[in-house]
Amino acid sequence: DTAVSQTPKYLVTQMGNDKSIKCEQNLGHDTMYWYKQDSKKFLKIMFSYNNKELIINETVPNRFSPKSPDKAHLNLHINSLELGDSAVYFCASSQDFSGARETQYFGPGTRLLVL
Amino acid sequence: KNQVEQSPQSLIILEGKNCTLQCNYTVSPFSNLRWYKQDTGRGPVSLTIMTFSENTKSNGRYTATLDADTKQSSLHITASQLSDSASYICVVSAIYSGGGADGLTFGKGTHLIIQP
């Protein structure tokens, strides 16, 4: 009955590979997010989707491509992985987007290590 | 440029003591300010959300204050417990004109350690 779940929890891969991280929320929320937390624990938003539509797309390399097949899922595909992509990636969801006050619920994170 | 500065960077206190964490921001136009708690190896968990008109909000032993004039917020933890050991992150939300993207600016967090 996890609210926001991510898979895999850990991901170790070689530089140059392509990988995907999946996120699912069972809260009935309309808005989902991807965040990157670097080694200094600094959280930075990457993307936000509302009702399967992209609404925030921060300055992120185009090697990162989010995909939202439905409101409950927001997957993150990364092409040609680089060493600097090593970080913890958090998925989050909130009830909606128009209400900036809405609480965000975070997943447990996916720890990506690029060798 | 929107910025959120938190202090101190780290803090060690004894169990049972109180502490206050600070957050200063330059985000504009201001929408709301959030405090999150992030345990090691876990995702952040929301503690409080405050809008412009709210000066204080409590969540158990956590009390957040907001001074929108000076653009400062604090998070006060009362009677600290070992489980309070975590990073506390201040996040400020801006409203972009035209009802577009909701900008979130994250602070780098305060790492709090509670010692028995």
PDB file of C-alpha atoms in Angstrom:
ATOM      1  CA  ASP A   1       0.000   0.000   0.000  1.00  0.00           C
ATOM      2  CA  THR A   2       2.962   2.294  -0.646  1.00  0.00           C
ATOM      3  CA  ALA A   3       1.808   5.752  -1.718  1.00  0.00           C
ATOM      4  CA  VAL A   4       4.646   6.580  -4.126  1.00  0.00           C
ATOM      5  CA  SER A   5       6.839   3.736  -5.279  1.00  0.00           C
ATOM      6  CA  GLN A   6       9.938   3.692  -7.443  1.00  0.00           C
ATOM      7  CA  THR A   7      11.827   0.914  -9.152  1.00  0.00           C
ATOM      8  CA  PRO A   8      14.558   0.008  -9.023  1.00  0.00           C
ATOM      9  CA  LYS A   9      15.789   1.137  -5.630  1.00  0.00           C
ATOM     10  CA  TYR A  10      19.401   0.753  -6.711  1.00  0.00           C
ATOM     11  CA  LEU A  11      20.836   0.959 -10.202  1.00  0.00           C
ATOM     12  CA  VAL A  12      24.486   0.423 -11.053  1.00  0.00           C
ATOM     13  CA  THR A  13      25.421   0.698 -14.695  1.00  0.00           C
ATOM     14  CA  GLN A  14      28.216   1.501 -17.099  1.00  0.00           C
ATOM     15  CA  MET A  15      28.759   4.871 -18.720  1.00  0.00           C
ATOM     16  CA  GLY A  16      27.042   5.105 -22.088  1.00  0.00           C
ATOM     17  CA  ASN A  17      24.187   2.761 -21.235  1.00  0.00           C
ATOM     18  CA  ASP A  18      20.491   3.643 -21.419  1.00  0.00           C
ATOM     19  CA  LYS A  19      18.348   3.035 -18.355  1.00  0.00           C
ATOM     20  CA  SER A  20      14.831   3.718 -17.101  1.00  0.00           C
ATOM     21  CA  ILE A  21      13.429   4.425 -13.652  1.00  0.00           C
ATOM     22  CA  LYS A  22       9.759   3.832 -12.993  1.00  0.00           C
ATOM     23  CA  CYS A  23       7.438   5.648 -10.627  1.00  0.00           C
ATOM     24  CA  GLU A  24       3.897   4.899  -9.604  1.00  0.00           C
ATOM     25  CA  GLN A  25       1.540   6.627  -7.175  1.00  0.00           C
ATOM     26  CA  ASN A  26      -1.684   5.208  -5.835  1.00  0.00           C
ATOM     27  CA  LEU A  27      -2.902   8.421  -4.229  1.00  0.00           C
ATOM     28  CA  GLY A  28      -5.082   9.512  -7.118  1.00  0.00           C
ATOM     29  CA  HIS A  29      -2.932  12.618  -7.581  1.00  0.00           C
ATOM     30  CA  ASP A  30      -2.881  14.610 -10.794  1.00  0.00           C
ATOM     31  CA  THR A  31       0.675  15.920 -10.603  1.00  0.00           C
ATOM     32  CA  MET A  32       3.938  14.028 -10.525  1.00  0.00           C
ATOM     33  CA  TYR A  33       7.564  15.170 -10.341  1.00  0.00           C
ATOM     34  CA  TRP A  34      11.117  13.981 -10.789  1.00  0.00           C
ATOM     35  CA  TYR A  35      13.897  15.355  -8.596  1.00  0.00           C
ATOM     36  CA  LYS A  36      17.628  14.783  -8.567  1.00  0.00           C
ATOM     37  CA  GLN A  37      19.583  14.850  -5.310  1.00  0.00           C
ATOM     38  CA  ASP A  38      23.313  15.123  -5.756  1.00  0.00           C
ATOM     39  CA  SER A  39      26.101  13.975  -3.472  1.00  0.00           C
ATOM     40  CA  LYS A  40      25.821  17.202  -1.507  1.00  0.00           C
ATOM     41  CA  LYS A  41      22.190  16.336  -0.766  1.00  0.00           C
ATOM     42  CA  PHE A  42      20.923  19.249  -2.816  1.00  0.00           C
ATOM     43  CA  LEU A  43      17.464  18.540  -4.267  1.00  0.00           C
ATOM     44  CA  LYS A  44      16.675  19.949  -7.688  1.00  0.00           C
ATOM     45  CA  ILE A  45      13.471  19.591  -9.650  1.00  0.00           C
ATOM     46  CA  MET A  46      13.806  18.119 -13.120  1.00  0.00           C
ATOM     47  CA  PHE A  47      10.315  17.638 -14.516  1.00  0.00           C
ATOM     48  CA  SER A  48       6.701  17.945 -13.520  1.00  0.00           C
ATOM     49  CA  TYR A  49       3.653  16.442 -15.199  1.00  0.00           C
ATOM     50  CA  ASN A  50       0.036  17.349 -14.603  1.00  0.00           C
ATOM     51  CA  ASN A  51      -2.562  14.995 -16.014  1.00  0.00           C
ATOM     52  CA  LYS A  52       0.069  13.432 -18.271  1.00  0.00           C
ATOM     53  CA  GLU A  53       1.159  16.809 -19.631  1.00  0.00           C
ATOM     54  CA  LEU A  54       4.611  18.285 -19.099  1.00  0.00           C
ATOM     55  CA  ILE A  55       4.398  21.513 -17.105  1.00  0.00           C
ATOM     56  CA  ILE A  56       7.899  21.979 -15.704  1.00  0.00           C
ATOM     57  CA  ASN A  57      11.024  21.167 -17.635  1.00  0.00           C
ATOM     58  CA  GLU A  58      14.045  22.630 -15.922  1.00  0.00           C
ATOM     59  CA  THR A  59      17.433  22.853 -17.544  1.00  0.00           C
ATOM     60  CA  VAL A  60      18.085  19.172 -17.913  1.00  0.00           C
ATOM     61  CA  PRO A  61      20.098  17.486 -20.679  1.00  0.00           C
ATOM     62  CA  ASN A  62      17.872  16.085 -23.391  1.00  0.00           C
ATOM     63  CA  ARG A  63      19.332  12.685 -22.573  1.00  0.00           C
ATOM     64  CA  PHE A  64      16.673  12.674 -19.865  1.00  0.00           C
ATOM     65  CA  SER A  65      13.188  11.989 -21.182  1.00  0.00           C
ATOM     66  CA  PRO A  66      10.168  11.634 -18.917  1.00  0.00           C
ATOM     67  CA  LYS A  67       7.169   9.639 -20.027  1.00  0.00           C
ATOM     68  CA  SER A  68       3.751   9.593 -18.414  1.00  0.00           C
ATOM     69  CA  PRO A  69       1.562   6.798 -19.798  1.00  0.00           C
ATOM     70  CA  ASP A  70      -1.198   7.721 -17.353  1.00  0.00           C
ATOM     71  CA  LYS A  71      -1.763   9.946 -14.325  1.00  0.00           C
ATOM     72  CA  ALA A  72      -0.490   7.323 -11.921  1.00  0.00           C
ATOM     73  CA  HIS A  73       2.850   6.759 -13.635  1.00  0.00           C
ATOM     74  CA  LEU A  74       5.816   8.923 -14.503  1.00  0.00           C
ATOM     75  CA  ASN A  75       8.860   7.138 -15.815  1.00  0.00           C
ATOM     76  CA  LEU A  76      12.291   8.595 -16.436  1.00  0.00           C
ATOM     77  CA  HIS A  77      14.449   7.341 -19.273  1.00  0.00           C
ATOM     78  CA  ILE A  78      18.106   8.303 -19.425  1.00  0.00           C
ATOM     79  CA  ASN A  79      20.179   7.853 -22.572  1.00  0.00           C
ATOM     80  CA  SER A  80      23.954   7.654 -22.802  1.00  0.00           C
ATOM     81  CA  LEU A  81      24.525   7.745 -19.055  1.00  0.00           C
ATOM     82  CA  GLU A  82      27.414   9.862 -17.809  1.00  0.00           C
ATOM     83  CA  LEU A  83      29.391   9.769 -14.571  1.00  0.00           C
ATOM     84  CA  GLY A  84      27.736  13.018 -13.471  1.00  0.00           C
ATOM     85  CA  ASP A  85      24.336  11.390 -13.617  1.00  0.00           C
ATOM     86  CA  SER A  86      25.181   9.458 -10.457  1.00  0.00           C
ATOM     87  CA  ALA A  87      22.727  10.676  -7.836  1.00  0.00           C
ATOM     88  CA  VAL A  88      19.544   9.771  -6.039  1.00  0.00           C
ATOM     89  CA  TYR A  89      16.433  10.359  -8.133  1.00  0.00           C
ATOM     90  CA  PHE A  90      13.203  11.005  -6.303  1.00  0.00           C
ATOM     91  CA  CYS A  91       9.720  10.804  -7.712  1.00  0.00           C
ATOM     92  CA  ALA A  92       6.958  12.770  -6.011  1.00  0.00           C
ATOM     93  CA  SER A  93       3.280  13.479  -6.467  1.00  0.00           C
ATOM     94  CA  SER A  94       0.792  16.080  -5.317  1.00  0.00           C
ATOM     95  CA  GLN A  95      -2.946  16.368  -5.505  1.00  0.00           C
ATOM     96  CA  ASP A  96      -2.832  18.919  -8.257  1.00  0.00           C
ATOM     97  CA  PHE A  97      -0.698  21.595  -9.769  1.00  0.00           C
ATOM     98  CA  SER A  98      -2.843  24.725  -9.768  1.00  0.00           C
ATOM     99  CA  GLY A  99      -2.766  24.678  -6.003  1.00  0.00           C
ATOM    100  CA  ALA A 100       0.828  25.493  -5.284  1.00  0.00           C
ATOM    101  CA  ARG A 101       0.103  24.769  -1.662  1.00  0.00           C
ATOM    102  CA  GLU A 102      -0.423  21.079  -2.204  1.00  0.00           C
ATOM    103  CA  THR A 103       1.767  18.752  -0.204  1.00  0.00           C
ATOM    104  CA  GLN A 104       4.186  16.657  -2.216  1.00  0.00           C
ATOM    105  CA  TYR A 105       4.607  13.008  -1.332  1.00  0.00           C
ATOM    106  CA  PHE A 106       7.999  11.579  -2.188  1.00  0.00           C
ATOM    107  CA  GLY A 107       9.006   8.092  -3.187  1.00  0.00           C
ATOM    108  CA  PRO A 108      11.908   6.254  -1.517  1.00  0.00           C
ATOM    109  CA  GLY A 109      14.382   7.262  -4.209  1.00  0.00           C
ATOM    110  CA  THR A 110      16.435   5.413  -6.798  1.00  0.00           C
ATOM    111  CA  ARG A 111      20.161   5.413  -6.192  1.00  0.00           C
ATOM    112  CA  LEU A 112      21.911   5.542  -9.544  1.00  0.00           C
ATOM    113  CA  LEU A 113      25.629   4.892  -9.790  1.00  0.00           C
ATOM    114  CA  VAL A 114      27.309   5.243 -13.165  1.00  0.00           C
ATOM    115  CA  LEU A 115      30.704   3.578 -13.441  1.00  0.00           C
TER     116      LEU A 115
ATOM    117  CA  LYS B   1      17.694  34.957  -9.097  1.00  0.00           C
ATOM    118  CA  ASN B   2      15.527  32.977  -6.693  1.00  0.00           C
ATOM    119  CA  GLN B   3      17.532  31.633  -3.795  1.00  0.00           C
ATOM    120  CA  VAL B   4      16.925  29.866  -0.494  1.00  0.00           C
ATOM    121  CA  GLU B   5      19.607  29.964   2.174  1.00  0.00           C
ATOM    122  CA  GLN B   6      19.460  27.785   5.253  1.00  0.00           C
ATOM    123  CA  SER B   7      21.419  27.988   8.465  1.00  0.00           C
ATOM    124  CA  PRO B   8      23.101  26.448  10.211  1.00  0.00           C
ATOM    125  CA  GLN B   9      24.459  23.924   7.734  1.00  0.00           C
ATOM    126  CA  SER B  10      24.638  21.365  10.524  1.00  0.00           C
ATOM    127  CA  LEU B  11      23.647  21.263  14.157  1.00  0.00           C
ATOM    128  CA  ILE B  12      24.245  18.867  17.028  1.00  0.00           C
ATOM    129  CA  ILE B  13      22.104  19.063  20.152  1.00  0.00           C
ATOM    130  CA  LEU B  14      21.331  16.836  23.116  1.00  0.00           C
ATOM    131  CA  GLU B  15      18.131  14.863  23.287  1.00  0.00           C
ATOM    132  CA  GLY B  16      15.367  16.813  24.988  1.00  0.00           C
ATOM    133  CA  LYS B  17      16.717  20.219  24.007  1.00  0.00           C
ATOM    134  CA  ASN B  18      14.994  22.675  21.692  1.00  0.00           C
ATOM    135  CA  CYS B  19      16.468  24.078  18.504  1.00  0.00           C
ATOM    136  CA  THR B  20      15.626  26.523  15.746  1.00  0.00           C
ATOM    137  CA  LEU B  21      16.565  26.266  12.102  1.00  0.00           C
ATOM    138  CA  GLN B  22      16.608  29.281   9.821  1.00  0.00           C
ATOM    139  CA  CYS B  23      15.588  29.848   6.216  1.00  0.00           C
ATOM    140  CA  ASN B  24      16.054  33.091   4.264  1.00  0.00           C
ATOM    141  CA  TYR B  25      14.770  33.448   0.744  1.00  0.00           C
ATOM    142  CA  THR B  26      14.698  35.843  -2.174  1.00  0.00           C
ATOM    143  CA  VAL B  27      11.997  34.040  -4.144  1.00  0.00           C
ATOM    144  CA  SER B  28       9.483  36.312  -5.799  1.00  0.00           C
ATOM    145  CA  PRO B  29       6.575  36.460  -6.318  1.00  0.00           C
ATOM    146  CA  PHE B  30       6.076  34.347  -3.256  1.00  0.00           C
ATOM    147  CA  SER B  31       3.490  31.584  -3.212  1.00  0.00           C
ATOM    148  CA  ASN B  32       4.271  29.399  -0.225  1.00  0.00           C
ATOM    149  CA  LEU B  33       7.063  28.058   1.950  1.00  0.00           C
ATOM    150  CA  ARG B  34       7.462  24.413   2.930  1.00  0.00           C
ATOM    151  CA  TRP B  35       9.604  22.587   5.411  1.00  0.00           C
ATOM    152  CA  TYR B  36      10.556  18.986   4.716  1.00  0.00           C
ATOM    153  CA  LYS B  37      12.256  16.386   6.879  1.00  0.00           C
ATOM    154  CA  GLN B  38      14.504  13.909   5.116  1.00  0.00           C
ATOM    155  CA  ASP B  39      15.792  10.903   7.013  1.00  0.00           C
ATOM    156  CA  THR B  40      19.018   9.370   5.745  1.00  0.00           C
ATOM    157  CA  GLY B  41      18.294   7.173   2.755  1.00  0.00           C
ATOM    158  CA  ARG B  42      14.640   8.174   2.548  1.00  0.00           C
ATOM    159  CA  GLY B  43      12.571  10.601   0.546  1.00  0.00           C
ATOM    160  CA  PRO B  44      11.591  13.994   2.029  1.00  0.00           C
ATOM    161  CA  VAL B  45       8.433  14.182   4.103  1.00  0.00           C
ATOM    162  CA  SER B  46       6.400  17.365   4.336  1.00  0.00           C
ATOM    163  CA  LEU B  47       6.201  18.996   7.762  1.00  0.00           C
ATOM    164  CA  THR B  48       4.440  22.300   7.070  1.00  0.00           C
ATOM    165  CA  ILE B  49       3.260  24.520   4.248  1.00  0.00           C
ATOM    166  CA  MET B  50       2.653  28.233   4.805  1.00  0.00           C
ATOM    167  CA  THR B  51       1.224  30.837   2.498  1.00  0.00           C
ATOM    168  CA  PHE B  52       1.760  34.588   2.588  1.00  0.00           C
ATOM    169  CA  SER B  53      -0.942  35.198   5.173  1.00  0.00           C
ATOM    170  CA  GLU B  54       0.209  32.568   7.634  1.00  0.00           C
ATOM    171  CA  ASN B  55       2.705  33.520  10.341  1.00  0.00           C
ATOM    172  CA  THR B  56       2.986  30.236  12.137  1.00  0.00           C
ATOM    173  CA  LYS B  57       2.028  26.624  11.680  1.00  0.00           C
ATOM    174  CA  SER B  58       2.587  23.650  13.948  1.00  0.00           C
ATOM    175  CA  ASN B  59       2.897  19.952  13.362  1.00  0.00           C
ATOM    176  CA  GLY B  60       3.380  18.199  16.673  1.00  0.00           C
ATOM    177  CA  ARG B  61       6.707  19.282  18.137  1.00  0.00           C
ATOM    178  CA  TYR B  62       7.558  21.189  14.959  1.00  0.00           C
ATOM    179  CA  THR B  63       6.550  24.842  14.680  1.00  0.00           C
ATOM    180  CA  ALA B  64       7.296  26.884  11.589  1.00  0.00           C
ATOM    181  CA  THR B  65       7.139  30.660  11.434  1.00  0.00           C
ATOM    182  CA  LEU B  66       7.078  32.925   8.432  1.00  0.00           C
ATOM    183  CA  ASP B  67       7.860  36.615   8.108  1.00  0.00           C
ATOM    184  CA  ALA B  68       6.982  37.484   4.524  1.00  0.00           C
ATOM    185  CA  ASP B  69       8.200  41.062   4.960  1.00  0.00           C
ATOM    186  CA  THR B  70      11.748  40.065   5.860  1.00  0.00           C
ATOM    187  CA  LYS B  71      11.521  36.861   3.796  1.00  0.00           C
ATOM    188  CA  GLN B  72      12.562  34.693   6.675  1.00  0.00           C
ATOM    189  CA  SER B  73      11.237  31.465   8.110  1.00  0.00           C
ATOM    190  CA  SER B  74      12.232  29.344  11.052  1.00  0.00           C
ATOM    191  CA  LEU B  75      11.521  25.803  12.119  1.00  0.00           C
ATOM    192  CA  HIS B  76      11.483  25.257  15.859  1.00  0.00           C
ATOM    193  CA  ILE B  77      11.770  21.771  17.267  1.00  0.00           C
ATOM    194  CA  THR B  78      10.672  21.305  20.846  1.00  0.00           C
ATOM    195  CA  ALA B  79      11.904  18.585  23.201  1.00  0.00           C
ATOM    196  CA  SER B  80      14.026  16.936  20.547  1.00  0.00           C
ATOM    197  CA  GLN B  81      14.057  13.176  20.156  1.00  0.00           C
ATOM    198  CA  LEU B  82      16.624  10.876  18.610  1.00  0.00           C
ATOM    199  CA  SER B  83      14.243  10.337  15.685  1.00  0.00           C
ATOM    200  CA  ASP B  84      14.496  14.023  14.841  1.00  0.00           C
ATOM    201  CA  SER B  85      17.989  13.398  13.493  1.00  0.00           C
ATOM    202  CA  ALA B  86      17.605  14.188   9.804  1.00  0.00           C
ATOM    203  CA  SER B  87      18.075  16.870   7.181  1.00  0.00           C
ATOM    204  CA  TYR B  88      15.530  19.663   7.209  1.00  0.00           C
ATOM    205  CA  ILE B  89      14.909  21.300   3.867  1.00  0.00           C
ATOM    206  CA  CYS B  90      13.250  24.652   3.258  1.00  0.00           C
ATOM    207  CA  VAL B  91      11.468  24.983  -0.083  1.00  0.00           C
ATOM    208  CA  VAL B  92       9.977  28.187  -1.412  1.00  0.00           C
ATOM    209  CA  SER B  93       7.448  28.258  -4.217  1.00  0.00           C
ATOM    210  CA  ALA B  94       6.997  31.123  -6.656  1.00  0.00           C
ATOM    211  CA  ILE B  95       4.080  31.867  -8.914  1.00  0.00           C
ATOM    212  CA  TYR B  96       4.956  32.659 -12.462  1.00  0.00           C
ATOM    213  CA  SER B  97       2.711  35.113 -14.251  1.00  0.00           C
ATOM    214  CA  GLY B  98       0.149  33.687 -16.606  1.00  0.00           C
ATOM    215  CA  GLY B  99      -0.613  30.758 -14.316  1.00  0.00           C
ATOM    216  CA  GLY B 100       2.253  28.813 -15.740  1.00  0.00           C
ATOM    217  CA  ALA B 101       4.858  26.656 -14.127  1.00  0.00           C
ATOM    218  CA  ASP B 102       5.107  26.661 -10.382  1.00  0.00           C
ATOM    219  CA  GLY B 103       8.746  27.284  -9.509  1.00  0.00           C
ATOM    220  CA  LEU B 104      10.207  25.518  -6.523  1.00  0.00           C
ATOM    221  CA  THR B 105      13.502  26.640  -5.052  1.00  0.00           C
ATOM    222  CA  PHE B 106      15.136  24.284  -2.578  1.00  0.00           C
ATOM    223  CA  GLY B 107      17.522  25.142   0.206  1.00  0.00           C
ATOM    224  CA  LYS B 108      20.510  22.904   0.798  1.00  0.00           C
ATOM    225  CA  GLY B 109      19.153  21.779   4.122  1.00  0.00           C
ATOM    226  CA  THR B 110      20.266  21.747   7.736  1.00  0.00           C
ATOM    227  CA  HIS B 111      21.689  18.470   8.946  1.00  0.00           C
ATOM    228  CA  LEU B 112      20.464  17.947  12.513  1.00  0.00           C
ATOM    229  CA  ILE B 113      21.944  15.370  14.838  1.00  0.00           C
ATOM    230  CA  ILE B 114      20.331  14.586  18.175  1.00  0.00           C
ATOM    231  CA  GLN B 115      22.696  13.016  20.673  1.00  0.00           C
ATOM    232  CA  PRO B 116      21.490  10.924  23.626  1.00  0.00           C
TER     233      PRO B 116
END
